[in-house]
XYZ file of C-alpha atoms in Angstrom:
81
model
C -16.587 -112.939 -203.422
C -15.588 -111.461 -200.086
C -16.883 -107.956 -199.926
C -16.469 -105.412 -198.530
C -12.758 -105.652 -197.746
C -11.625 -104.191 -194.418
C -8.063 -102.870 -194.140
C -6.459 -102.165 -190.760
C -3.098 -100.480 -190.162
C -1.732 -102.224 -187.080
C 1.185 -101.262 -184.840
C 2.479 -104.729 -183.962
C 4.800 -103.380 -181.280
C 1.951 -101.886 -179.209
C -0.664 -104.332 -180.557
C -3.052 -101.483 -181.498
C -4.960 -100.582 -184.620
C -3.845 -97.153 -185.870
C -6.621 -96.774 -188.430
C -8.024 -98.329 -191.564
C -10.792 -98.246 -194.099
C -13.425 -100.354 -195.791
C -13.363 -100.891 -199.543
C -16.576 -101.799 -201.325
C -16.104 -103.478 -204.704
C -19.167 -101.642 -206.015
C -21.106 -98.582 -204.913
C -21.893 -98.958 -201.182
C -25.452 -97.806 -201.718
C -26.041 -100.442 -204.414
C -26.139 -98.006 -207.266
C -25.440 -99.542 -210.654
C -23.853 -97.172 -213.197
C -25.264 -97.641 -216.721
C -22.721 -95.396 -218.446
C -18.991 -94.919 -218.364
C -17.653 -91.812 -216.588
C -17.575 -88.795 -218.840
C -14.272 -87.432 -217.515
C -11.514 -88.051 -214.979
C -13.316 -86.192 -212.176
C -16.349 -88.425 -212.376
C -14.141 -91.549 -212.491
C -12.244 -90.344 -209.425
C -15.530 -89.578 -207.634
C -16.750 -93.135 -208.305
C -13.517 -94.604 -206.962
C -13.561 -92.461 -203.816
C -17.199 -93.423 -203.130
C -16.096 -97.028 -202.668
C -13.780 -96.231 -199.753
C -15.369 -95.701 -196.332
C -13.547 -94.282 -193.309
C -15.654 -96.406 -190.989
C -15.796 -100.182 -190.465
C -12.201 -100.928 -189.525
C -11.231 -102.572 -186.234
C -10.499 -99.965 -183.539
C -8.429 -100.461 -180.380
C -6.242 -103.319 -179.147
C -5.651 -106.273 -181.470
C -2.998 -108.915 -182.030
C -2.089 -110.108 -185.452
C -0.456 -113.412 -186.326
C 2.415 -113.275 -188.788
C 1.377 -113.984 -192.404
C 2.078 -117.475 -193.648
C 4.219 -117.504 -196.767
C 3.635 -119.843 -199.638
C 6.988 -121.090 -200.989
C 5.587 -121.451 -204.487
C 4.407 -117.774 -204.569
C 6.618 -115.856 -202.098
C 5.551 -112.391 -203.229
C 1.758 -113.031 -203.195
C -0.420 -112.153 -200.241
C -3.451 -114.439 -200.128
C -6.377 -112.430 -198.665
C -8.705 -115.438 -198.629
C -7.378 -116.671 -195.267
C -7.919 -114.266 -192.399
């Protein structure tokens, strides 16, 4: 498993990263929940705790175009970076 996932929003015209976030597949502090969330607010809080505003790539960057797989044209394979 590749975790955490880092997402960057890139302006390809100016070759700059505009922002991004880091997504942790579980609680970033390593907490293991033993119960289900009791309501929608707790569930939302757990989801939001997995996104971090730090960790993305700042500044100048160049991105190669994504390679398309002819067998699965609408699937983005995140395994190859």
